[in-house]
Structure formats: structure tokens, C-alpha cells
Amino acid sequence: MKTVLITGATGDVGTRLARELAGKYQLRLSDKRPIKAKNFVKADITKMADALRITKGVDAIVHLGGYSVEGPWEGILQANIIGCYNVFEAARRNGVKRILFPTSNHAVGFYRRDQTIDHRVTTKPDSRYGVSKVFGEALGSLYADKYGMEMFMMRIGNVGPRPLDKRRLSIWFSPRDLAQLVSIGIDHPGIKFEIVYGISGNKRAWYDNSNAVRLGYRPQDDSEEYAAETLAREKPSGDPIAEAHQGGIFCTAEEVQNPAAPPKKGKKKK
Ligand code: 15L
């Protein structure tokens, strides 16, 4: 059984992924926030020593750790630029060949919603966060070409049990489809450097995901099942730039709240 390190394992996506992959791989979970689990190792990936410690002896790394929304540059710099460099470089030094990197729809978020894009388009980040994901893609490309590492870049949409709003009908990624795509990234032989979109088989997708299909991805879910209820809940944002572009409010906001974060205390549910 392959040993797989998941960084950022206590986050929403990490938690769902670990649940889906349990039993299929020997998982090593890591994060800077500790959880009680036998296979958990606490680490701060902004420190190279920690990155070296957690990447030792694994077959593949799913590097989810980092800042997951738009926010202040300093936080993004530490977590997504320095942290990403440390994990890739530690993997290289420890002889770990395969890295799965969750880049994001926000690496290409300034494409318009009336465009269909594939894995070959020029990046168009919609935020500092999106830029940090483009950095990860570029670093992966360098490590693939220069050091022969195997890089699987997943431009992830939004992972959750169901789509949250109209924009997410196009980019929704169900946990079981996430697990399928990650398994392809871990097990597919001969990966050099691949970019795929991490979304379910959504009818309303803005992406031509034929590269993932070529590698064997057969999504089981489609957001269309939730379209009527999602659209009925939708409130107009009044932001024409956000509405016109795939990245939504990431295109205009300076800070975006993590959609998976629990509602702030004191705010009563209506
Ligand atoms: C992302 O890249 C984020 O990691 C996630 O928290 C969501 O905000 C998602 O994009 C999205 O676009 O909904």
C-alpha cells in the first residue's frame, strides 16, 4: 500500500479527502493545527525543517496546506509561496517523486463566464491567492522538467456535499469525485506534468476537462441535480465584474471568507 502525505489535513477539503481515501492508502496527515489521530504529525510548512520531517518516506504528497481564499499578502506569501516551495523542495531532497497540487479555479478566474477554457490556456489569476496558485503550477513545472518529478496539478473548483450558489454550479466538486481524481493523480503511471480541472461532471462547467478524462477520470456527480434549489436561493450580488467572470467575487474583493468556515458566533440563523 502506498504511503501518502496529506498536508493541510485538518481543513475542510483535507478532512473530506482523508475520509474518502482511508483504507486505500496509508495516510500520513499533517497540519499546523493538531488533531487527535494516530497517523497525525504536526508541522508548520513555512519552516523547511518541518517540511523535511513530514515528507520523509512517503510515495506521494497531496499538498493541501496553505491559505485557501483571497486575503492579506503576508499570509499568502508565508503559506502559499514559502510553504509551497518548502514542501516541493523537501520532497525533492527526500526523493519523493510525485506531488499532487490543488491549484485553483482562481488561477484562471479572470476568464469570462461565456468562455470555455481547457488546461492549455494562459493563466488569468483573479486575486493574490490566484497568483500564489499560479506560482505553485510554475514551481511544479520547474521541478518536473529540471528534477524529473511527477506533478499533478488540479485546478479545484469548490468541494462540498452540494453546490453553494450559481457560480459553484459550474465548479462544484463532490467529495467522491475529488477522491477519484486524487487516486488517478497518485496511481496513474508516467505522469510528468499535468493540469486538470477538479470539478464534477457538471453540465454548466466552464472547463473542457478532456485532459482529466484522457487520464481516466469519470466523474459520478453533476451539479445539475441541485440547480433548481440553488438558483431559487440565489441573490443578485450587484457586482457586474464578479458576475461576468469565472472567479466571482475573488475578482473584486480584497478579502473573501472561506465558504467552508462555520458561521461567525453571534450571528443567528434566520
Ligand atoms: C478556492 O480556491 C478555495 O480554496 C475555496 O475555499 C473556495 O473559495 C473556492 O475556491 C471557490 O471558488 O468557491
Short mmCIF file of C-alpha atoms and ligand atoms in Angstrom, two decimals:
data_model
loop_
_atom_site.label_atom_id
_atom_site.label_comp_id
_atom_site.label_asym_id
_atom_site.label_seq_id
_atom_site.Cartn_x
_atom_site.Cartn_y
_atom_site.Cartn_z
CA MET A 1 0.00 0.00 0.00
CA LYS A 2 1.34 3.45 -0.91
CA THR A 3 2.08 5.92 1.85
CA VAL A 4 0.52 9.29 1.08
CA LEU A 5 1.10 12.52 2.97
CA ILE A 6 -1.79 14.99 3.09
CA THR A 7 -0.77 18.47 4.22
CA GLY A 8 -3.49 20.82 5.41
CA ALA A 9 -5.30 17.67 6.50
CA THR A 10 -7.49 19.32 9.14
CA GLY A 11 -9.09 21.73 6.67
CA ASP A 12 -12.45 21.06 5.08
CA VAL A 13 -11.08 19.52 1.86
CA GLY A 14 -8.37 17.60 3.74
CA THR A 15 -10.88 16.14 6.18
CA ARG A 16 -13.19 15.01 3.38
CA LEU A 17 -10.33 13.59 1.35
CA ALA A 18 -8.82 11.67 4.28
CA ARG A 19 -12.25 10.15 4.96
CA GLU A 20 -12.66 9.11 1.31
CA LEU A 21 -9.14 7.64 0.95
CA ALA A 22 -8.91 5.81 4.29
CA GLY A 23 -8.09 2.14 3.70
CA LYS A 24 -6.89 2.72 0.14
CA TYR A 25 -3.58 4.29 1.10
CA GLN A 26 -1.50 4.50 4.24
CA LEU A 27 -2.26 8.12 5.10
CA ARG A 28 0.04 10.49 6.97
CA LEU A 29 -1.97 13.55 7.97
CA SER A 30 -0.30 16.83 8.73
CA ASP A 31 -1.29 20.37 9.63
CA LYS A 32 -0.22 23.14 11.96
CA ARG A 33 -3.47 22.74 13.94
CA PRO A 34 -3.25 19.44 15.80
CA ILE A 35 -5.93 16.78 15.76
CA LYS A 36 -6.08 13.57 17.75
CA ALA A 37 -5.24 10.79 15.30
CA LYS A 38 -2.56 8.11 15.37
CA ASN A 39 -1.35 8.98 11.87
CA PHE A 40 -1.15 12.75 12.50
CA VAL A 41 2.08 14.77 12.56
CA LYS A 42 2.00 18.44 13.50
CA ALA A 43 4.06 20.66 11.20
CA ASP A 44 4.39 24.25 10.09
CA ILE A 45 5.33 24.11 6.40
CA THR A 46 6.67 27.67 6.46
CA LYS A 47 9.65 26.00 8.21
CA MET A 48 11.87 23.87 5.96
CA ALA A 49 12.84 21.57 8.86
CA ASP A 50 9.17 20.66 9.37
CA ALA A 51 8.64 20.14 5.63
CA LEU A 52 11.64 17.80 5.52
CA ARG A 53 10.39 15.84 8.53
CA ILE A 54 6.88 15.18 7.21
CA THR A 55 7.84 14.33 3.61
CA LYS A 56 10.34 11.63 4.56
CA GLY A 57 9.48 8.12 3.36
CA VAL A 58 6.22 8.81 1.53
CA ASP A 59 5.28 7.72 -2.00
CA ALA A 60 3.19 10.76 -2.85
CA ILE A 61 2.15 14.09 -1.37
CA VAL A 62 -1.23 15.79 -1.65
CA HIS A 63 -0.24 19.30 -0.72
CA LEU A 64 -3.45 20.93 0.52
CA GLY A 65 -1.76 23.07 3.19
CA GLY A 66 -1.91 26.82 2.78
CA TYR A 67 -4.17 29.84 2.55
CA SER A 68 -7.36 28.90 0.73
CA VAL A 69 -9.02 32.23 -0.13
CA GLU A 70 -8.17 35.82 -1.01
CA GLY A 71 -6.56 37.63 1.91
CA PRO A 72 -3.61 39.72 3.06
CA TRP A 73 -0.40 39.29 1.07
CA GLU A 74 1.73 38.43 4.10
CA GLY A 75 -0.41 35.39 4.94
CA ILE A 76 -0.46 34.23 1.33
CA LEU A 77 3.28 34.78 0.96
CA GLN A 78 4.10 32.66 4.02
CA ALA A 79 1.62 29.84 3.49
CA ASN A 80 1.35 29.56 -0.30
CA ILE A 81 4.67 30.78 -1.67
CA ILE A 82 7.19 29.89 1.03
CA GLY A 83 5.16 26.89 2.26
CA CYS A 84 4.71 25.52 -1.26
CA TYR A 85 8.42 25.95 -2.05
CA ASN A 86 9.37 24.19 1.18
CA VAL A 87 7.12 21.19 0.51
CA PHE A 88 8.26 20.77 -3.13
CA GLU A 89 11.92 21.23 -2.23
CA ALA A 90 11.69 18.91 0.81
CA ALA A 91 10.08 16.28 -1.42
CA ARG A 92 12.93 16.60 -3.91
CA ARG A 93 15.56 16.27 -1.19
CA ASN A 94 13.76 13.25 0.30
CA GLY A 95 13.40 11.55 -3.08
CA VAL A 96 9.59 11.79 -3.20
CA LYS A 97 8.73 11.94 -6.88
CA ARG A 98 5.01 12.51 -7.01
CA ILE A 99 3.19 15.63 -5.85
CA LEU A 100 -0.49 16.42 -6.27
CA PHE A 101 -1.06 20.14 -6.00
CA PRO A 102 -4.51 21.62 -5.57
CA THR A 103 -4.19 24.72 -7.64
CA SER A 104 -7.48 26.53 -8.04
CA ASN A 105 -10.14 27.85 -10.36
CA HIS A 106 -8.79 31.23 -9.17
CA ALA A 107 -5.60 30.70 -11.19
CA VAL A 108 -7.84 31.30 -14.21
CA GLY A 109 -10.65 33.27 -12.55
CA PHE A 110 -10.44 36.31 -14.82
CA TYR A 111 -11.75 34.31 -17.78
CA ARG A 112 -15.29 35.32 -18.58
CA ARG A 113 -18.20 33.04 -17.84
CA ASP A 114 -19.14 32.86 -21.51
CA GLN A 115 -15.78 31.23 -22.30
CA THR A 116 -14.89 27.55 -22.12
CA ILE A 117 -11.25 27.02 -21.20
CA ASP A 118 -9.05 23.95 -21.13
CA HIS A 119 -5.79 23.02 -19.39
CA ARG A 120 -3.67 24.78 -22.04
CA VAL A 121 -4.92 28.36 -21.56
CA THR A 122 -2.69 31.12 -20.24
CA THR A 123 -3.37 31.65 -16.56
CA LYS A 124 -5.51 34.64 -15.57
CA PRO A 125 -5.44 34.85 -11.78
CA ASP A 126 -8.23 36.82 -10.15
CA SER A 127 -6.56 37.54 -6.79
CA ARG A 128 -3.28 37.42 -4.84
CA TYR A 129 -4.45 33.96 -3.84
CA GLY A 130 -4.85 33.02 -7.52
CA VAL A 131 -1.34 34.32 -8.20
CA SER A 132 0.01 32.06 -5.44
CA LYS A 133 -1.63 29.09 -7.16
CA VAL A 134 -0.01 30.08 -10.47
CA PHE A 135 3.28 30.12 -8.54
CA GLY A 136 2.65 26.52 -7.44
CA GLU A 137 1.88 25.49 -11.02
CA ALA A 138 5.10 27.14 -12.23
CA LEU A 139 7.18 25.58 -9.46
CA GLY A 140 5.69 22.19 -10.31
CA SER A 141 6.61 22.68 -13.95
CA LEU A 142 10.18 23.57 -13.00
CA TYR A 143 10.55 20.56 -10.69
CA ALA A 144 9.12 18.25 -13.36
CA ASP A 145 11.47 19.50 -16.10
CA LYS A 146 14.57 20.06 -14.02
CA TYR A 147 14.39 17.23 -11.49
CA GLY A 148 12.15 14.68 -13.23
CA MET A 149 9.48 14.90 -10.54
CA GLU A 150 5.87 13.91 -11.29
CA MET A 151 3.43 16.76 -10.90
CA PHE A 152 -0.35 16.51 -10.95
CA MET A 153 -1.96 19.96 -10.82
CA MET A 154 -5.67 20.02 -10.02
CA ARG A 155 -7.40 23.35 -10.58
CA ILE A 156 -10.02 22.73 -7.96
CA GLY A 157 -13.43 24.38 -8.05
CA ASN A 158 -15.41 24.16 -4.83
CA VAL A 159 -15.52 20.94 -2.80
CA GLY A 160 -18.61 20.21 -0.75
CA PRO A 161 -21.63 18.00 -0.39
CA ARG A 162 -23.62 20.29 -2.70
CA PRO A 163 -23.09 23.47 -4.76
CA LEU A 164 -23.34 26.64 -2.69
CA ASP A 165 -24.58 29.11 -5.32
CA LYS A 166 -24.98 29.79 -9.04
CA ARG A 167 -21.23 30.22 -9.67
CA ARG A 168 -20.46 26.98 -7.89
CA LEU A 169 -22.93 25.08 -10.13
CA SER A 170 -20.19 25.42 -12.75
CA ILE A 171 -17.26 24.48 -10.49
CA TRP A 172 -18.74 22.10 -7.92
CA PHE A 173 -16.57 19.12 -6.96
CA SER A 174 -18.20 16.35 -4.95
CA PRO A 175 -16.05 14.57 -2.33
CA ARG A 176 -16.25 11.23 -4.15
CA ASP A 177 -15.19 12.80 -7.46
CA LEU A 178 -12.36 14.52 -5.61
CA ALA A 179 -11.26 11.13 -4.26
CA GLN A 180 -11.39 9.61 -7.73
CA LEU A 181 -9.28 12.38 -9.28
CA VAL A 182 -6.76 12.28 -6.43
CA SER A 183 -6.43 8.49 -6.83
CA ILE A 184 -5.66 8.99 -10.52
CA GLY A 185 -3.05 11.56 -9.54
CA ILE A 186 -1.44 9.12 -7.12
CA ASP A 187 -1.64 5.93 -9.18
CA HIS A 188 -1.56 6.83 -12.86
CA PRO A 189 1.80 5.71 -14.24
CA GLY A 190 4.03 8.03 -16.21
CA ILE A 191 2.72 11.42 -15.07
CA LYS A 192 5.24 14.18 -15.86
CA PHE A 193 3.35 17.42 -15.53
CA GLU A 194 -0.41 17.50 -15.94
CA ILE A 195 -3.02 20.18 -15.36
CA VAL A 196 -6.59 19.00 -14.84
CA TYR A 197 -9.73 20.69 -13.52
CA GLY A 198 -11.00 19.48 -10.18
CA ILE A 199 -14.73 19.60 -10.81
CA SER A 200 -17.53 17.08 -11.06
CA GLY A 201 -19.17 16.27 -14.40
CA ASN A 202 -21.17 19.49 -14.26
CA LYS A 203 -23.40 20.30 -17.21
CA ARG A 204 -22.72 24.01 -16.56
CA ALA A 205 -18.91 23.64 -16.41
CA TRP A 206 -16.74 26.41 -17.86
CA TYR A 207 -13.94 23.94 -18.42
CA ASP A 208 -13.10 21.47 -21.12
CA ASN A 209 -11.73 18.80 -18.79
CA SER A 210 -10.62 16.42 -21.54
CA ASN A 211 -7.14 16.12 -20.06
CA ALA A 212 -8.60 14.58 -16.89
CA VAL A 213 -10.82 12.30 -18.98
CA ARG A 214 -7.76 11.22 -21.01
CA LEU A 215 -6.15 10.12 -17.74
CA GLY A 216 -9.21 8.05 -16.81
CA TYR A 217 -11.39 10.47 -14.82
CA ARG A 218 -15.09 9.55 -14.98
CA PRO A 219 -16.95 11.88 -12.62
CA GLN A 220 -20.00 10.40 -10.97
CA ASP A 221 -21.73 13.63 -9.97
CA ASP A 222 -23.25 16.61 -11.79
CA SER A 223 -24.37 19.80 -10.04
CA GLU A 224 -27.43 19.96 -12.30
CA GLU A 225 -29.24 17.79 -9.78
CA TYR A 226 -29.10 20.78 -7.39
CA ALA A 227 -29.60 23.54 -9.98
CA ALA A 228 -33.25 24.40 -9.29
CA GLU A 229 -32.85 24.67 -5.50
CA THR A 230 -29.53 26.54 -5.82
CA LEU A 231 -30.89 29.10 -8.29
CA ALA A 232 -34.01 29.63 -6.17
CA ARG A 233 -31.74 30.69 -3.25
CA GLU A 234 -29.54 32.97 -5.38
CA LYS A 235 -29.46 36.67 -4.51
CA PRO A 236 -28.00 39.13 -7.07
CA SER A 237 -24.62 40.40 -5.89
CA GLY A 238 -24.87 43.76 -7.66
CA ASP A 239 -21.25 43.36 -8.75
CA PRO A 240 -21.13 43.20 -12.57
CA ILE A 241 -17.42 42.27 -12.70
CA ALA A 242 -17.91 39.37 -10.29
CA GLU A 243 -20.99 38.23 -12.22
CA ALA A 244 -19.18 38.30 -15.57
CA HIS A 245 -16.08 36.37 -14.56
CA GLN A 246 -15.50 32.79 -13.51
CA GLY A 247 -13.73 33.77 -10.27
CA GLY A 248 -16.76 35.71 -8.96
CA ILE A 249 -16.07 38.00 -6.02
CA PHE A 250 -12.39 36.99 -5.96
CA CYS A 251 -12.11 39.35 -8.96
CA THR A 252 -13.12 42.40 -6.91
CA ALA A 253 -12.90 41.69 -3.16
CA GLU A 254 -9.74 42.25 -1.10
CA GLU A 255 -10.73 39.52 1.34
CA VAL A 256 -13.02 36.54 0.86
CA GLN A 257 -14.39 34.39 3.63
CA ASN A 258 -13.71 30.66 3.43
CA PRO A 259 -17.09 29.25 2.34
CA ALA A 260 -16.45 26.13 4.42
CA ALA A 261 -15.86 28.11 7.63
CA PRO A 262 -18.57 27.85 10.28
CA PRO A 263 -20.78 30.99 10.57
CA LYS A 264 -19.33 33.64 12.88
CA LYS A 265 -20.54 33.48 16.52
CA GLY A 266 -23.31 35.89 17.44
CA LYS A 267 -24.96 35.72 14.02
CA LYS A 268 -28.28 34.00 14.42
CA LYS A 269 -29.54 31.80 11.62
CA LYS A 270 -32.71 33.20 10.10
C1 15L B 1 -10.92 28.09 -3.82
O1 15L B 1 -9.87 28.02 -4.43
C2 15L B 1 -10.93 28.00 -2.34
O2 15L B 1 -9.91 27.20 -1.82
C3 15L B 1 -12.26 27.57 -1.78
O3 15L B 1 -12.26 27.91 -0.42
C4 15L B 1 -13.42 28.24 -2.49
O4 15L B 1 -13.44 29.58 -2.17
C5 15L B 1 -13.30 28.01 -3.99
O5 15L B 1 -12.06 28.39 -4.47
C6 15L B 1 -14.40 28.73 -4.77
O6 15L B 1 -14.09 29.34 -5.78
O7 15L B 1 -15.54 28.60 -4.39
#
